[in-house]
Coordinates of C-alpha atoms and ligand atoms in Angstrom, one line a residue:
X1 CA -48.7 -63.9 -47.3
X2 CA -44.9 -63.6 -47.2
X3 CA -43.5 -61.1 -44.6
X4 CA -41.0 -58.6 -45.4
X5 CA -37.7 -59.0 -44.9
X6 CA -34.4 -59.5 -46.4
X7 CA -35.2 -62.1 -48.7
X8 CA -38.3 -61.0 -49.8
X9 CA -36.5 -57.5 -50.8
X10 CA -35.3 -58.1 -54.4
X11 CA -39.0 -59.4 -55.0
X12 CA -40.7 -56.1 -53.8
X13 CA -42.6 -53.8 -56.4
X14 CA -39.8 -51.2 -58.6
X15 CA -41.6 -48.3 -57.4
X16 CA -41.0 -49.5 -53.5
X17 CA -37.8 -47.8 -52.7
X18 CA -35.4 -50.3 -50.6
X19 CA -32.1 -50.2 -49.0
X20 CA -29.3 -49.2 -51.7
X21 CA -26.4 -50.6 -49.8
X22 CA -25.8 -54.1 -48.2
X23 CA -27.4 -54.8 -44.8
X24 CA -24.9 -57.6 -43.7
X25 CA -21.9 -54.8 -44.7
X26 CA -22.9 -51.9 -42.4
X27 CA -21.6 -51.6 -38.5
X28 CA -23.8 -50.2 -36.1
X29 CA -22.5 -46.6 -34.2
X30 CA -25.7 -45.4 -33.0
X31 CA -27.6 -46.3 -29.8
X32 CA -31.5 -45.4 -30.0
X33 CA -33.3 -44.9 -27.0
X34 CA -37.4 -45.2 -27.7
X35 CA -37.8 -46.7 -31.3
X36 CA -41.0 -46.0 -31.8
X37 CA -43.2 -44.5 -34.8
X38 CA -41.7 -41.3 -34.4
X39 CA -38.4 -42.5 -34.9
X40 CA -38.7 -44.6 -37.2
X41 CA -40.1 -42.0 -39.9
X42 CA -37.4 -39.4 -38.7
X43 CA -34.0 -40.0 -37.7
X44 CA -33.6 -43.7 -39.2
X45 CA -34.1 -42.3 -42.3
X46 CA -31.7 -39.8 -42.6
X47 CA -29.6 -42.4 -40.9
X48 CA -30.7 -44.6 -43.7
X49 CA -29.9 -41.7 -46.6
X50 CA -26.1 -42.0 -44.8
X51 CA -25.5 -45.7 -45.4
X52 CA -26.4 -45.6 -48.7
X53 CA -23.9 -42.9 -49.3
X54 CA -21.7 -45.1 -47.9
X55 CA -21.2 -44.4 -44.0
X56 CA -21.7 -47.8 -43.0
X57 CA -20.5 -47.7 -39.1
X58 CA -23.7 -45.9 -38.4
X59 CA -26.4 -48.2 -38.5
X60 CA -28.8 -48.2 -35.4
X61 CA -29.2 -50.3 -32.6
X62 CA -32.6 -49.7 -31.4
X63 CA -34.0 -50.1 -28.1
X64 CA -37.5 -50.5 -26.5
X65 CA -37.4 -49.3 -22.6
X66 CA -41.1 -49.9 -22.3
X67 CA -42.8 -52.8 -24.4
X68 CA -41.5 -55.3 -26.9
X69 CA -43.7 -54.9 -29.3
X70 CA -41.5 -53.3 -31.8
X71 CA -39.0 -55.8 -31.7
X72 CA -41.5 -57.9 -31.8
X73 CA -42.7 -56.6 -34.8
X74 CA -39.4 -56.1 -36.7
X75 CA -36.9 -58.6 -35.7
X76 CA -38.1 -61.3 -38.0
X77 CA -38.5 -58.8 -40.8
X78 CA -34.5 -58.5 -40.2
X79 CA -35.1 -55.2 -38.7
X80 CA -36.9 -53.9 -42.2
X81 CA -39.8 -51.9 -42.3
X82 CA -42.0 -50.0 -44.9
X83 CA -42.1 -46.1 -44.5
X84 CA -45.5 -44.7 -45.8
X85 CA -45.4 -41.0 -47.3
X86 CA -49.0 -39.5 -47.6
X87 CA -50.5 -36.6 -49.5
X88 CA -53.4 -36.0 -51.3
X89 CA -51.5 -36.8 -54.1
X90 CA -51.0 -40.3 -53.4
X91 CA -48.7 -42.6 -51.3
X92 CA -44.7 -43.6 -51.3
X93 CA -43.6 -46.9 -50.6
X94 CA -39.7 -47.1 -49.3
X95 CA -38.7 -49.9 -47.2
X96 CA -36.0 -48.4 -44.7
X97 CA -32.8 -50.9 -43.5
X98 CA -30.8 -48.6 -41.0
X99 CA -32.5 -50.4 -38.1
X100 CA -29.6 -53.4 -37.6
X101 CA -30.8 -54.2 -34.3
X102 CA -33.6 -54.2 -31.7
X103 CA -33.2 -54.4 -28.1
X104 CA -36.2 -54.8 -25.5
X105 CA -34.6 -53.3 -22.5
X106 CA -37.0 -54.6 -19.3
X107 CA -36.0 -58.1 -20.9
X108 CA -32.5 -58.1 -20.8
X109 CA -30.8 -54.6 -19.8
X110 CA -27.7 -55.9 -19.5
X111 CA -27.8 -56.7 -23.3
X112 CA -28.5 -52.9 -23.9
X113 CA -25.5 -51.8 -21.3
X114 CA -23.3 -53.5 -23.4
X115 CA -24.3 -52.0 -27.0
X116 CA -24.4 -48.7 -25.4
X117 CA -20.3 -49.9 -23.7
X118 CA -19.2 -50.6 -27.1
X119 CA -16.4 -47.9 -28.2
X120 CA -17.7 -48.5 -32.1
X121 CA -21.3 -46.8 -30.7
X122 CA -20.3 -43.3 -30.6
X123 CA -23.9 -41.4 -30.5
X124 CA -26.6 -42.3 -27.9
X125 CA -30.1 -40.8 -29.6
X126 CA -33.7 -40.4 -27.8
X127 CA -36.9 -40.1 -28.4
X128 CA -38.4 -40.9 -25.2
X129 CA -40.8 -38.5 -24.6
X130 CA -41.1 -35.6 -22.5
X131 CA -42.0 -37.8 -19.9
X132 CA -39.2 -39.9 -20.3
X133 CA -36.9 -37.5 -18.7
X134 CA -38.1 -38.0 -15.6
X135 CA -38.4 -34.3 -14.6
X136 CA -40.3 -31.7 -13.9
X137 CA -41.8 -30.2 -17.0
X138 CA -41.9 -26.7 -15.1
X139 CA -38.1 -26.2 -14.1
X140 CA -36.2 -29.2 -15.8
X141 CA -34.9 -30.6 -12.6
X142 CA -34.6 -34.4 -12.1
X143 CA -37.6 -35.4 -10.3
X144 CA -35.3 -37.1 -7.8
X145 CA -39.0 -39.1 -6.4
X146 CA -39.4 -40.6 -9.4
X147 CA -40.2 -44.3 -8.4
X148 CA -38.0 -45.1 -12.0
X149 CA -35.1 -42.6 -10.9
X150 CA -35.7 -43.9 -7.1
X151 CA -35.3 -47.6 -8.5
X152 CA -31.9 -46.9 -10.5
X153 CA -30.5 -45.1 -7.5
X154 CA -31.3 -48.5 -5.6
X155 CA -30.3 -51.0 -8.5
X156 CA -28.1 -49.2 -10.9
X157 CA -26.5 -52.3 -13.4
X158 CA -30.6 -53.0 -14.1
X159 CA -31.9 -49.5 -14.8
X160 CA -35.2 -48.8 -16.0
X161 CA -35.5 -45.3 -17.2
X162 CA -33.5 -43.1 -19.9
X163 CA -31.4 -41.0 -17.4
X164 CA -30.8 -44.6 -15.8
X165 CA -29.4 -46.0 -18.7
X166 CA -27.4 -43.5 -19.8
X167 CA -25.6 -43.3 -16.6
X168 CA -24.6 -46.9 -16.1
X169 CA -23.0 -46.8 -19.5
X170 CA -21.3 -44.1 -19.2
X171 CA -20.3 -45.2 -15.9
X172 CA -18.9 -48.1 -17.9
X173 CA -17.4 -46.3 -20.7
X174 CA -15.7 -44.3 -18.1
X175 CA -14.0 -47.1 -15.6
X176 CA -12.8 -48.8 -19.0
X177 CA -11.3 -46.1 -20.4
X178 CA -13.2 -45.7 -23.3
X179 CA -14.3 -42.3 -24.6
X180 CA -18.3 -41.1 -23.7
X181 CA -21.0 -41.5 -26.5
X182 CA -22.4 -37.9 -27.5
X183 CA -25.8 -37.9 -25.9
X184 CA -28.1 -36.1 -28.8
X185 CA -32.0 -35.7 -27.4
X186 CA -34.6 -35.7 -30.5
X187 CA -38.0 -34.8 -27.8
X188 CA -40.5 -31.8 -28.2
X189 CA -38.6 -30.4 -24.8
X190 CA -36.9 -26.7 -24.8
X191 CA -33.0 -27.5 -24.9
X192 CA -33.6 -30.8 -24.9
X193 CA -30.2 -31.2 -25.0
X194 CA -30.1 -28.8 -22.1
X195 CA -32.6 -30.9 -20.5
X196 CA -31.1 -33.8 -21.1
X197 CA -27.9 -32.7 -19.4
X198 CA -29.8 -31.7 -16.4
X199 CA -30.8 -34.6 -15.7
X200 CA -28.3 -36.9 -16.5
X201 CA -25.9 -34.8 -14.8
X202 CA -27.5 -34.6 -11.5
X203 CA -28.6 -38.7 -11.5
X204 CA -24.5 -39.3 -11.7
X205 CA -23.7 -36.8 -9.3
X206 CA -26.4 -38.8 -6.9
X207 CA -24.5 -41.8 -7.7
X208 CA -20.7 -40.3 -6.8
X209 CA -19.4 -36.7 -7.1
X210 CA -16.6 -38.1 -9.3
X211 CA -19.1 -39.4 -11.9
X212 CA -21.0 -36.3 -12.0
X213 CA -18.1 -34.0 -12.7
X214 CA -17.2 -36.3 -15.1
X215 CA -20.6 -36.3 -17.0
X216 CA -20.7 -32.3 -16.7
X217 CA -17.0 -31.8 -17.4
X218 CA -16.7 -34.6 -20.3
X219 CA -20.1 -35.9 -22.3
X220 CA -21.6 -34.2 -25.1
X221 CA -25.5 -33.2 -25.4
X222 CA -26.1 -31.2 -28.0
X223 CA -29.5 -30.3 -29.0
X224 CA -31.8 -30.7 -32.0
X225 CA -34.9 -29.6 -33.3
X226 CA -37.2 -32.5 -35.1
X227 CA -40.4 -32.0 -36.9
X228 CA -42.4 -34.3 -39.0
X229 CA -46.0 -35.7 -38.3
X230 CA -46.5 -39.0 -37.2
X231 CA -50.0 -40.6 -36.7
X232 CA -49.6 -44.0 -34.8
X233 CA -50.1 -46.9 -37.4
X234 CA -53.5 -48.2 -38.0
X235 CA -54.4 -51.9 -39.2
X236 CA -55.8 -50.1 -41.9
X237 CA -52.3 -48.9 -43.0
X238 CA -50.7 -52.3 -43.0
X239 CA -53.6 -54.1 -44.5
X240 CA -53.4 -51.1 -47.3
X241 CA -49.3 -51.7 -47.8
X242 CA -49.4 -55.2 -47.7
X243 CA -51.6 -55.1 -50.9
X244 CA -49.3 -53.1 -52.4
X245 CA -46.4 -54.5 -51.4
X246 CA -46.6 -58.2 -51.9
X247 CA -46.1 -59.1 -48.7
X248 CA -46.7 -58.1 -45.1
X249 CA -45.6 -55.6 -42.7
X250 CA -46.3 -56.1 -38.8
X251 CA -45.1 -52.5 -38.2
X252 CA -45.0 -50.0 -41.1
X253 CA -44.6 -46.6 -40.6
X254 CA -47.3 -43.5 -41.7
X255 CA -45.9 -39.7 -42.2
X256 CA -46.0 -37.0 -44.3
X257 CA -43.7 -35.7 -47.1
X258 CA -42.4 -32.7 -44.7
X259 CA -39.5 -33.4 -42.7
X260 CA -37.0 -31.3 -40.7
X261 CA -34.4 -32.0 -38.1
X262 CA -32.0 -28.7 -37.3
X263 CA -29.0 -30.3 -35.0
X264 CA -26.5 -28.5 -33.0
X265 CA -23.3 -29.3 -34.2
X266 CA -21.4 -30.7 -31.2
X267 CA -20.3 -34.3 -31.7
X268 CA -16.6 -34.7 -30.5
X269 CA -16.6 -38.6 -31.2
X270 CA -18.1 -38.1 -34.6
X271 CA -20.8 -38.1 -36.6
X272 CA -22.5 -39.2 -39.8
X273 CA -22.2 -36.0 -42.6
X274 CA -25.9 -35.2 -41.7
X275 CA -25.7 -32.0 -43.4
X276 CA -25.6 -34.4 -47.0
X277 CA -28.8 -35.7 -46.3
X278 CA -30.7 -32.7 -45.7
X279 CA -30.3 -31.9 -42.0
X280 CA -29.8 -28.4 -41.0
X281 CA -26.8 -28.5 -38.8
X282 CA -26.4 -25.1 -36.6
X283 CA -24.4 -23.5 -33.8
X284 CA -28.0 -22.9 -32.0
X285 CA -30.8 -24.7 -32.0
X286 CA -33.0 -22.4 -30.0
X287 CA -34.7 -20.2 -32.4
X288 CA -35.9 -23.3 -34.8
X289 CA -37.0 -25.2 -31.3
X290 CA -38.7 -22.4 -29.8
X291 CA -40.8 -21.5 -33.0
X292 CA -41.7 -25.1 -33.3
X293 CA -42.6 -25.9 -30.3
X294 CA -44.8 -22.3 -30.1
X295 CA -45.8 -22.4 -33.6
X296 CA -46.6 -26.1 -34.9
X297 CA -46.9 -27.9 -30.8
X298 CA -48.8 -25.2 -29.0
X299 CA -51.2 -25.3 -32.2
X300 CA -51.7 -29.5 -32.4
X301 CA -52.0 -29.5 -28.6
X302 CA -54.9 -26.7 -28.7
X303 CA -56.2 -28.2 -32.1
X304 CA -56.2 -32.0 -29.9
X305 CA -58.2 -30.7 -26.9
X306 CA -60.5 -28.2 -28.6
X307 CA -60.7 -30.5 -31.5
X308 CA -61.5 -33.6 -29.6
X309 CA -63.9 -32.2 -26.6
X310 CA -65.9 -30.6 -30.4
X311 CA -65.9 -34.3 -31.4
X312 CA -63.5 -34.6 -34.0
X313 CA -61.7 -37.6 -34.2
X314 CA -58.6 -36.2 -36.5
X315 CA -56.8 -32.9 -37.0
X316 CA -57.6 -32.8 -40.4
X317 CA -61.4 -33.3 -39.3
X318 CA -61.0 -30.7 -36.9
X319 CA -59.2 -28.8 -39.1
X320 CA -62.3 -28.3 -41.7
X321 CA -64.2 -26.6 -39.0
X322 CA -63.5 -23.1 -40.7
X323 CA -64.3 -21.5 -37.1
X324 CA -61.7 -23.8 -35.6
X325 CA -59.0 -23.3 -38.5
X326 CA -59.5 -19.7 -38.3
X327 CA -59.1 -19.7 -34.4
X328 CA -55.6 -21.6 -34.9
X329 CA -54.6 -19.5 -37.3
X330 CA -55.1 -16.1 -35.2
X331 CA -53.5 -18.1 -32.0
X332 CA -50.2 -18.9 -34.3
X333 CA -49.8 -15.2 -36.1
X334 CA -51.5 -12.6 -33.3
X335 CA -50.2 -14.8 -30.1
X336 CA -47.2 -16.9 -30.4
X337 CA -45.7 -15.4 -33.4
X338 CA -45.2 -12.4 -31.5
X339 CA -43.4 -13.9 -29.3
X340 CA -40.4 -15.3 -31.3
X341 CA -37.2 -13.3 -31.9
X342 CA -37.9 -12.4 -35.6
X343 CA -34.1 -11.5 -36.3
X344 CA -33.3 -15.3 -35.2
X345 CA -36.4 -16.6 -37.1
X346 CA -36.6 -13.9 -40.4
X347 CA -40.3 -14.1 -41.8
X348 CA -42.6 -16.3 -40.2
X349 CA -45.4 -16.5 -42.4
X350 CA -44.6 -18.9 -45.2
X351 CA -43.4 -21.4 -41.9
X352 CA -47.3 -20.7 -40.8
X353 CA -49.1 -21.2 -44.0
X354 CA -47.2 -24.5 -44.8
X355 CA -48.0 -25.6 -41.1
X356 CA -51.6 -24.9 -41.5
X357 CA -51.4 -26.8 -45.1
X358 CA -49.9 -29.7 -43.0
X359 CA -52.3 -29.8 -40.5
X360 CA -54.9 -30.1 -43.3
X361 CA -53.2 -33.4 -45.2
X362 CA -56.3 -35.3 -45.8
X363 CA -54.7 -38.2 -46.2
X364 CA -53.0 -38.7 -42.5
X365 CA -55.3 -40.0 -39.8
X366 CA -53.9 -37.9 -37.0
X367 CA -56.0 -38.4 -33.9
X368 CA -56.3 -35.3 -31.5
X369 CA -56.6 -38.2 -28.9
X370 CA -53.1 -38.8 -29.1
X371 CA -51.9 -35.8 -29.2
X372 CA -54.2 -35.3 -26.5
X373 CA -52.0 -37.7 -24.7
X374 CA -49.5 -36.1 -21.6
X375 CA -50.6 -32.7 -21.7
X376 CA -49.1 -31.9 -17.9
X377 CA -45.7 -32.7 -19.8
X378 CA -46.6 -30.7 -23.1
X379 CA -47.9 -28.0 -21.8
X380 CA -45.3 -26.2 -20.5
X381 CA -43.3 -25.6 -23.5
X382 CA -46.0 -25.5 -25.8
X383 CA -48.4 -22.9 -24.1
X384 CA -47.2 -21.9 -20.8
X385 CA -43.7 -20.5 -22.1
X386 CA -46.0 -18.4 -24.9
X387 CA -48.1 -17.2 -22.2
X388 CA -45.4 -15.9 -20.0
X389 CA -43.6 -14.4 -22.6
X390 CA -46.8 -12.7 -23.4
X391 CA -47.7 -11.5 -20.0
X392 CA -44.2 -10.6 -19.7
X393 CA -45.1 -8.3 -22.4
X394 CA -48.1 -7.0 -21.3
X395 CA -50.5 -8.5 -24.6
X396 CA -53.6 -10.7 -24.5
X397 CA -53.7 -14.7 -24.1
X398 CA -57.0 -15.2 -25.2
X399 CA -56.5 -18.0 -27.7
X400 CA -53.8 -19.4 -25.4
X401 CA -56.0 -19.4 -22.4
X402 CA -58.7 -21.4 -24.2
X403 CA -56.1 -23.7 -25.3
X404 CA -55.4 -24.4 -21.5
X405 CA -59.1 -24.2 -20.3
X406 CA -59.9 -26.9 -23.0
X407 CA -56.8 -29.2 -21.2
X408 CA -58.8 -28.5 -17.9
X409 CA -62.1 -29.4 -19.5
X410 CA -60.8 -32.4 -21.2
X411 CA -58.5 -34.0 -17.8
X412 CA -61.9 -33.7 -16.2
X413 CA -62.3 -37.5 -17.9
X414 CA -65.9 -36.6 -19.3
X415 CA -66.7 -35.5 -22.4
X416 CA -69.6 -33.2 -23.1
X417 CA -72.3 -36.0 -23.8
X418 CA -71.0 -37.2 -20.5
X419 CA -69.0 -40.1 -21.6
X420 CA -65.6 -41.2 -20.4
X421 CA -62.1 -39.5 -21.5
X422 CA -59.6 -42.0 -21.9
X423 CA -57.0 -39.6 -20.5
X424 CA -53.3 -40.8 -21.3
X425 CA -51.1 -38.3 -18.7
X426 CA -48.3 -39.2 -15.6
X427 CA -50.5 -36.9 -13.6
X428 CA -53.9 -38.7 -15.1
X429 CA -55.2 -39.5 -11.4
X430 CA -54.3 -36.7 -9.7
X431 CA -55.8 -34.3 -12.5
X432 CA -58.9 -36.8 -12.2
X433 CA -59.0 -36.3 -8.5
X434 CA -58.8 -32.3 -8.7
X435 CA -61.7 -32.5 -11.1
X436 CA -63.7 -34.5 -8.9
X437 CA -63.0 -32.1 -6.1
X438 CA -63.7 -28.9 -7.4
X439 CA -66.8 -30.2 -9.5
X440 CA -67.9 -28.8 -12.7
X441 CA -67.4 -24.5 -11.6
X442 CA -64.3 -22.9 -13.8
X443 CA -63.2 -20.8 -11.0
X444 CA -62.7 -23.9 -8.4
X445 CA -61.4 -25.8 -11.1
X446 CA -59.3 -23.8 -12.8
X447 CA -57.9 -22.7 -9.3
X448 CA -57.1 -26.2 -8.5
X449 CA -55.3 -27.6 -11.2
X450 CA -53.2 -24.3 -11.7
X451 CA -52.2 -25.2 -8.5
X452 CA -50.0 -28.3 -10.0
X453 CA -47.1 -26.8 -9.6
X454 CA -45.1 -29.1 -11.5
X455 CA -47.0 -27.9 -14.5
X456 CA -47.4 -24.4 -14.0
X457 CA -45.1 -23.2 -11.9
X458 CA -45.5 -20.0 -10.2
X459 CA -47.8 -19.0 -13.4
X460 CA -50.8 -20.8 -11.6
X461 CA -50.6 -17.8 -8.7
X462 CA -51.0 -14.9 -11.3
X463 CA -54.2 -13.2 -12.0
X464 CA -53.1 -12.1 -15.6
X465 CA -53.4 -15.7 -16.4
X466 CA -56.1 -17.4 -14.1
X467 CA -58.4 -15.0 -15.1
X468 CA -58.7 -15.7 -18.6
X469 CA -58.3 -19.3 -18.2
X470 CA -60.9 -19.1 -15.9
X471 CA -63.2 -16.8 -18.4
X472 CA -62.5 -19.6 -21.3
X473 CA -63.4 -22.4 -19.1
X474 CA -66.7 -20.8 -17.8
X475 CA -67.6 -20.7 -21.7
X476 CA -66.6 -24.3 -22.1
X477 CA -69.0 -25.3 -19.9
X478 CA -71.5 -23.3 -20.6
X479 CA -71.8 -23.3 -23.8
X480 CA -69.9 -26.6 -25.0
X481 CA -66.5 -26.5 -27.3
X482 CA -67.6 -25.6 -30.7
X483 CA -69.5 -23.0 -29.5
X484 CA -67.2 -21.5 -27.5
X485 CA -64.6 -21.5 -29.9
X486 CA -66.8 -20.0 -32.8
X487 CA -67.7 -17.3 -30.6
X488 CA -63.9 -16.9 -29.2
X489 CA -62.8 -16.8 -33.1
X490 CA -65.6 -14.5 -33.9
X491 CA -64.8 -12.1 -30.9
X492 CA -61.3 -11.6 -32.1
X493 CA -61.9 -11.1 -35.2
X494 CA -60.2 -14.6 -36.4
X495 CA -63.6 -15.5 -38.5
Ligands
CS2_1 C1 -47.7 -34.0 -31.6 C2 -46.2 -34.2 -32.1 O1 -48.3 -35.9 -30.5 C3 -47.9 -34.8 -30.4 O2 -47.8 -34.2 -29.3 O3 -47.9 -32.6 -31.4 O4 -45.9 -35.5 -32.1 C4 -46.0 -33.6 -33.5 O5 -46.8 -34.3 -34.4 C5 -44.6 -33.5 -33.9 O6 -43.8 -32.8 -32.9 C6 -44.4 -32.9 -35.3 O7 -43.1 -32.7 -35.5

């Protein structure tokens, strides 16, 4: 079979949407840091939406800091790549060209340096992940031990991590003269842009005071809000497309028809007119983050843990439980909702149905084992922040709590028919090694891994919150996931 790419294009299906402006024509003025999945069904298609309305000196340059697969995948499709849309009403086929280049960073840094030097890039984007960041999830800061922080300090002109490469850029940009790339943060972190400023800021202060003031005084990181669901691609998916297609696809991309990306607008170099394509541009980002993350993340990650130690393999699987789907629902209206600034966020309830109706798409394969994945980096903003805000308040965690005890349940590594977790975390052997300690007893457990401070912060010391963890993960053991969930959701009144 024929593999996508350029010259295969005009052959494609009619009803496969393609590129509506010429590749060869368009300039790239975007640096992407982390072009994965995510990315590629997000961003690079709004991006996309621009150069066909003619903004062609923002194409992407994309860049792998981890593996090369991507590039791998895409480079002899000339950077094409089919984007799936799924419902149960059926599938859309678009083929998506804003993708002009793709860099594998641990192969050749220097070749990423220079994209990122080059005054016609005027916006550096991430999606790294929240552990990308290199901080602690808790309270933002750089984690200055960081062997990939530790490792740019010693060898900045070959960085390896996000904070690394932004810095020796701009350290670039800045001793030729040339103006600093806006720095614009797409992760599921609060303020990411806030974060990302953090971080960035202190690395160049570590590297010279000068540089640091520089960074504070003169870059750019505003922050954004991104929502759409992503399952990773199956071999199922591209076997599936490449029937339809005509041809083959080493790396097509699965979503849903929801997307959303709110974006604060601060871009003194420019930007592409995002606000023609559909993207909410604001003065403050923080009201559409926080319900987000609260709302849709703190819900997935509960649904992931719960759903997976219950033994189902998808949300939408784990979402036909009526016990479970009932529980979620009384976790996003009675517990998190509450704690979002209504005046900023008007009427939540339609947000919450059409989230629940997402959650439910039959059609997407979402596994709760990857969302599973890096809960000691998720969980702060996605159920710790809700929980203080709650205690704060003086109401109930219940729901939240269980979504924690299931975490601790689940980074013990064994499921309940006593078979190995493949747990996907930073912390993975440390959370392993607590487990092993404190043995199977919620108390000693729960004690010990509230104690990782990164995570939790000075939450893991307060009896409003240990206690009902604590409670949630007796039950978990005792009397396994769905149980304990059905008679959570029963005991509150959710079902
Ligand atoms: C998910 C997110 O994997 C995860 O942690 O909760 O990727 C989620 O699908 C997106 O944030 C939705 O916008």
């Amino acid at each position: 079979m024929n593999r996508l790419s350029q010259t295969s294009l005009a052959a494609l299906p009619a009803d496969v949407a393609r590129p509506a402006y010429d590749l060869a024509a368009v300039n790239v003025g975007i640096v992407h840091l982390g072009v994965g999945a995510f990315h590629r069904a997000h961003q690079a298609v709004y991006v996309d939406d621009r150069l066909a309305a003619g903004e062609g000196d923002w194409a992407i340059c994309g860049a792998s800091l981890r593996a090369a697969d991507t590039a791998e995948a895409l480079t002899p499709q000339d950077g094409l790549y089919t984007l799936a849309t799924r419902d149960a009403s059926g599938e859309a086929l678009r083929v998506v060209g804003s993708l002009r280049n793709l860099l594998v960073a641990p192969a050749d840094p220097e070749a990423l340096l220079a994209a990122m030097s080059d005054p016609q890039v005027r916006i550096v984007t991430l999606t790294v992940t929240e552990k990308g960041y290199c901080h602690d999830p808790a309270s933002g800061r750089l984690n200055e031990d960081h062997p990939d922080i530790r490792h740019d300090l010693a060898s900045p002109a070959r960085p390896k991590s996000a904070p690394g490469f932004l810095v020796e850029a701009l350290a670039r940009r800045r001793a030729a003269g040339v103006a600093p790339f806006t720095i614009l943060s797409c992760d599921n972190l609060p303020s990411n842009g806030a974060t990302a400023r953090k971080v960035v800021a202190r690395l160049a202060a570590l590297r010279s005071a000068a540089l640091g003031r520089w960074v504070e005084g003169e870059v750019a990181f505003p922050s954004s809000m991104i929502d759409r669901i992503v399952p990773a691609t199956t071999d199922e998916d591209r076997a599936r497309i490449a029937a339809r297609l005509g041809v083959s696809d080493a790396w097509p991309v699965v979503t849903e028809p929801f997307t959303q990306w709110v974006v604060e607008d601060h871009f003194p170099t420019g930007r592409p007119r995002f606000e023609e394509s559909g993207v909410t541009m604001v003065a403050n980002v923080a009201p559409y983050e926080l319900a987000k993350l609260r709302l849709l993340n703190g819900s997935h990650s509960t649904l992931a843990y719960l759903g997976y130690l219950s033994g189902y393999e998808t949300v939408a699987e784990a979402m036909a439980d009526a016990k479970l789907a009932a529980l979620i629902a009384g976790l996003m209206a009675k517990e998190s909702a509450p704690t979002l600034d209504a005046r900023a966020t008007g009427d939540l309830a339609p947000y919450m149905r059409e989230l629940l109706a997402r959650f439910c798409n039959p059609a997407l394969r979402h596994r709760t084992w990857q969302i599973a994945m890096d809960g000691s980096q998720k969980l702060p903003q996605r159920l710790l922040g809700t929980i203080r805000a709650r205690l704060a308040a003086g109401a109930p965690i219940d729901r939240l709590a269980l979504g924690v005890a299931a975490w601790m349940r689940y980074v013990t590594g064994v499921d309940e028919q006593g078979r190995a977790i493949d747990v996907r975390d930073p912390l993975a052997a440390r959370l392993k090694a607590i487990a092993e300690r404190e043995g199977l007893d919620a108390a000693r457990l729960a004690r010990g891994l509230a104690d990782v401070n990164e995570v939790f912060g000075d939450l893991g010391a307060d009896p409003r919150f240990l206690a009902p963890v604590t409670a949630a993960l007796a039950k978990l053991f005792a009397l396994g996931a769905r149980r304990a969930l059905e008679e959570t959701a029963r005991g509150l009144g959710d079902a």
